[in-house]
Tab-separated table of C-alpha atoms in Angstrom:
chain	number	residue	atom	x	y	z
P	1	MET	CA	48.682	60.306	104.471
P	2	ASN	CA	47.003	63.493	103.410
P	3	ARG	CA	43.307	63.401	103.197
P	4	ASP	CA	40.383	65.946	103.147
P	5	ALA	CA	39.029	67.009	106.501
P	6	LYS	CA	35.471	67.861	106.865
P	7	LEU	CA	34.283	70.818	108.885
P	8	HIS	CA	30.724	72.248	109.628
P	9	CYS	CA	28.956	74.592	111.983
P	10	ARG	CA	27.058	73.538	114.868
P	11	CYS	CA	23.611	73.044	113.146
P	12	GLY	CA	25.202	71.812	109.942
P	13	GLU	CA	24.059	74.618	107.736
P	14	VAL	CA	27.628	75.749	106.708
P	15	GLN	CA	29.784	72.794	105.408
P	16	GLY	CA	33.258	72.733	103.895
P	17	HIS	CA	36.493	70.853	103.760
P	18	VAL	CA	40.197	71.315	103.988
P	19	LYS	CA	42.116	69.465	101.354
P	20	ASP	CA	45.476	67.532	101.742
P	21	ALA	CA	44.971	67.679	105.446
P	22	SER	CA	47.652	66.235	107.762
P	23	PRO	CA	49.879	67.239	110.642
P	24	GLY	CA	52.718	68.434	108.058
P	25	THR	CA	50.292	70.757	106.111
P	26	VAL	CA	48.815	72.881	108.941
P	27	ASN	CA	50.041	74.481	112.049
P	28	ARG	CA	47.744	73.662	115.290
P	29	ILE	CA	48.075	75.745	118.488
P	30	VAL	CA	46.280	76.865	121.270
P	31	CYS	CA	45.726	80.833	121.621
P	32	TYR	CA	45.144	82.486	124.814
P	33	CYS	CA	44.760	86.024	123.698
P	34	ASP	CA	42.216	88.310	125.077
P	35	ASP	CA	40.790	89.192	121.618
P	36	CYS	CA	40.341	85.462	120.823
P	37	GLN	CA	38.319	84.929	124.158
P	38	ALA	CA	36.300	88.400	123.451
P	39	PHE	CA	35.349	87.002	120.016
P	40	LEU	CA	33.871	83.736	121.345
P	41	HIS	CA	32.143	85.684	124.037
P	42	HIS	CA	30.451	87.982	121.733
P	43	LEU	CA	29.207	84.968	119.670
P	44	GLY	CA	27.902	83.481	122.863
P	45	ARG	CA	30.335	80.702	122.276
P	46	ALA	CA	32.620	80.480	125.416
P	47	ASP	CA	31.896	76.576	125.367
P	48	LEU	CA	34.606	76.306	122.635
P	49	LEU	CA	37.210	77.722	125.257
P	50	ASP	CA	39.272	75.525	127.287
P	51	ALA	CA	39.622	75.884	131.018
P	52	HIS	CA	42.356	78.440	130.536
P	53	GLY	CA	40.584	80.664	127.989
P	54	GLY	CA	42.435	79.093	125.159
P	55	THR	CA	41.131	78.708	121.482
P	56	ASN	CA	42.440	75.364	119.906
P	57	ILE	CA	43.190	76.704	116.164
P	58	VAL	CA	44.304	74.867	113.178
P	59	GLN	CA	45.986	77.212	110.676
P	60	VAL	CA	45.686	76.384	107.039
P	61	ALA	CA	46.416	77.779	103.554
P	62	PRO	CA	43.549	79.859	102.166
P	63	ALA	CA	43.570	77.926	99.048
P	64	SER	CA	42.840	74.621	100.851
P	65	LEU	CA	39.704	75.615	102.645
P	66	THR	CA	36.460	75.356	100.541
P	67	PHE	CA	32.879	75.938	101.763
P	68	GLU	CA	30.310	73.831	99.564
P	69	ARG	CA	27.427	74.788	101.601
P	70	GLY	CA	25.722	77.728	103.379
P	71	THR	CA	28.204	80.235	102.264
P	72	GLU	CA	25.217	82.867	102.648
P	73	ARG	CA	25.347	82.334	106.220
P	74	ILE	CA	29.136	83.282	106.581
P	75	ALA	CA	29.459	86.933	108.143
P	76	GLY	CA	32.726	88.538	109.281
P	77	LEU	CA	33.404	90.504	112.544
P	78	ARG	CA	36.326	92.804	113.476
P	79	LEU	CA	36.966	93.748	117.046
P	80	THR	CA	38.474	96.782	116.154
P	81	PRO	CA	38.809	98.718	112.740
P	82	LYS	CA	42.453	97.260	112.309
P	83	GLY	CA	41.775	94.014	114.236
P	84	LEU	CA	42.045	90.358	112.609
P	85	TYR	CA	38.999	89.434	110.371
P	86	ARG	CA	36.973	86.837	112.189
P	87	TRP	CA	34.617	84.745	110.210
P	88	TYR	CA	31.530	82.734	111.766
P	89	ALA	CA	28.408	81.147	110.841
P	90	SER	CA	25.322	83.470	111.318
P	91	CYS	CA	23.081	80.618	111.695
P	92	CYS	CA	24.562	79.214	115.072
P	93	LYS	CA	27.400	81.613	115.946
P	94	THR	CA	30.040	78.837	115.200
P	95	PRO	CA	33.342	80.565	114.358
P	96	LEU	CA	34.666	79.485	111.013
P	97	GLY	CA	38.174	81.182	110.468
P	98	ASN	CA	40.344	84.103	111.604
P	99	THR	CA	42.626	85.843	108.885
P	100	LEU	CA	44.646	88.945	108.288
P	101	SER	CA	44.637	90.549	105.167
P	102	PRO	CA	44.552	88.325	102.084
P	103	ALA	CA	48.235	89.563	101.675
P	104	ILE	CA	49.251	87.064	104.560
P	105	PRO	CA	47.776	83.745	103.447
P	106	PHE	CA	46.571	81.940	106.548
P	107	VAL	CA	43.223	81.024	107.912
P	108	GLY	CA	43.051	79.878	111.556
P	109	VAL	CA	39.920	77.634	111.965
P	110	VAL	CA	38.629	76.413	115.501
P	111	ALA	CA	39.429	72.829	115.884
P	112	GLN	CA	36.077	71.816	116.987
P	113	ALA	CA	34.490	72.656	113.669
P	114	PHE	CA	36.366	69.503	112.215
P	115	GLU	CA	35.458	66.027	112.446
P	116	ASN	CA	38.010	64.151	114.600
P	117	PRO	CA	40.694	67.152	114.537
P	118	ASP	CA	43.187	65.065	116.459
P	119	ALA	CA	43.282	62.048	114.305
P	120	THR	CA	43.614	64.238	111.305
P	121	PHE	CA	45.916	67.317	112.456
P	122	GLY	CA	47.567	65.657	115.550
P	123	ALA	CA	47.766	67.339	119.024
P	124	PRO	CA	48.564	71.097	119.111
P	125	ILE	CA	52.278	71.822	119.078
P	126	GLY	CA	52.429	74.581	121.316
P	127	ALA	CA	50.461	77.589	122.904
P	128	ILE	CA	50.989	81.333	122.600
P	129	LEU	CA	49.962	84.578	124.666
P	130	GLY	CA	49.390	82.730	127.880
P	131	LYS	CA	49.743	85.994	129.723
P	132	PHE	CA	45.724	86.204	128.925
P	133	ALA	CA	45.341	82.782	130.127
P	134	ILE	CA	42.960	82.385	133.059
P	135	GLY	CA	44.170	80.928	136.351
P	136	THR	CA	47.784	79.388	136.056
P	137	PRO	CA	49.138	79.901	132.552
P	138	PRO	CA	49.745	76.568	130.713
P	139	ALA	CA	53.417	75.729	130.751
P	140	GLY	CA	55.467	77.304	127.600
P	141	SER	CA	52.630	79.635	126.836
P	142	THR	CA	53.843	83.062	128.162
P	143	LYS	CA	57.466	83.173	126.378
P	144	LEU	CA	57.966	83.778	122.638
P	145	ASN	CA	58.596	80.252	121.166
P	146	PRO	CA	61.025	80.530	118.319
P	147	ARG	CA	60.274	77.029	117.124
P	148	LEU	CA	56.549	78.069	116.637
P	149	LEU	CA	57.286	81.263	115.057
P	150	ALA	CA	59.682	79.761	112.634
P	151	ARG	CA	57.132	76.963	111.806
P	152	ALA	CA	54.589	79.609	111.082
P	153	LEU	CA	56.636	81.798	108.986
P	154	ARG	CA	57.787	79.108	107.102
P	155	MET	CA	54.286	77.878	106.164
P	156	VAL	CA	52.911	81.428	105.181
P	157	ILE	CA	55.738	82.011	103.083
P	158	GLY	CA	55.450	78.759	101.406
P	159	TRP	CA	51.870	79.039	101.031
P	160	ARG	CA	52.544	82.367	99.446
P	161	LEU	CA	55.250	81.203	97.122
P	162	ARG	CA	53.185	78.077	96.065
P	163	GLY	CA	50.225	80.102	95.089
P	164	ARG	CA	48.094	78.964	98.054
P	165	ALA	CA	46.800	82.255	98.793
P	166	TRP	CA	43.967	82.043	96.285
P	167	PRO	CA	41.327	81.354	95.860
P	168	HIS	CA	40.245	82.621	99.393
P	169	PRO	CA	37.222	81.615	101.117
P	170	PHE	CA	36.794	84.876	102.491
P	171	PHE	CA	38.120	87.507	100.172
P	172	ASP	CA	37.505	88.435	96.678
P	173	ARG	CA	40.573	88.036	94.505
P	174	ALA	CA	39.781	91.007	91.967
P	175	THR	CA	39.211	93.370	94.744
P	176	ARG	CA	41.043	92.127	97.969
P	177	ALA	CA	37.678	93.042	99.616
P	178	PRO	CA	36.064	90.771	102.065
P	179	SER	CA	33.297	88.485	99.938
P	180	HIS	CA	30.916	88.293	103.173
P	181	PRO	CA	29.160	90.942	105.175
P	182	LEU	CA	31.211	92.575	107.633
P	183	THR	CA	30.744	94.375	110.856
P	184	ILE	CA	33.323	96.236	113.169
P	185	LEU	CA	32.488	96.355	116.988
P	186	SER	CA	31.950	99.655	118.495
P	187	ARG	CA	34.174	100.606	121.499
P	188	SER	CA	31.418	100.237	123.885
P	189	GLU	CA	30.820	96.790	122.579
P	190	ARG	CA	34.552	95.974	123.021
P	191	GLU	CA	34.568	97.348	126.496
P	192	ALA	CA	31.643	95.302	127.586
P	193	LEU	CA	33.698	92.205	126.431
P	194	ARG	CA	36.629	92.835	128.300
P	195	PRO	CA	35.785	92.013	131.955
P	196	ARG	CA	34.875	88.505	130.429
P	197	CYS	CA	38.668	88.070	129.347
P	198	GLY	CA	41.838	87.784	130.543
P	199	PRO	CA	43.480	86.543	133.737
P	200	ARG	CA	40.957	87.722	136.160
P	201	PRO	CA	37.458	87.143	134.006
P	202	MET	CA	34.187	88.644	135.723
P	203	PRO	CA	32.007	85.675	136.900
P	204	ALA	CA	29.239	84.821	134.605
P	205	ALA	CA	26.061	86.486	135.204
């Protein structure tokens, strides 16, 4: 049964919901890429990573995600000038969504932002980019998974065809530009994060 799934930042200043939430309307995976690790280290939120450096993500259609409180607290970050748009709550550094351009309609929301994510979305159906995992990569995470790829493509194409790309919580429809403040990390800032990520991270100070 589909229902709305509430989400909020750690301090509660930013609140929203995903409508028609169920295991069949989202894609839930664990991503071990070093960029996701770097983003959370930059925010000071490495507590959201699992023991192998994975980020538990619920991918949803942009039109299904609405923020009704604290939108002025939402800010964006790109690790590189052409990297993913990574949105977070500036009040408490809670990640709120990862996106490509609005032409590719999906938003990846960290699962811990939701209330009872397992009950609403079910367990993650797979893991990707395990070559960047810390320690022994989880089983099945290091090779291309055709089933995961096919499911993700099917959902994104379906969301686009069904008009689920708009309204978008992070982009303006008329201009296609980001609707919240956005910064891009400098090369030195990125390089400072890299030793914290990947198979052999530098020990925390």
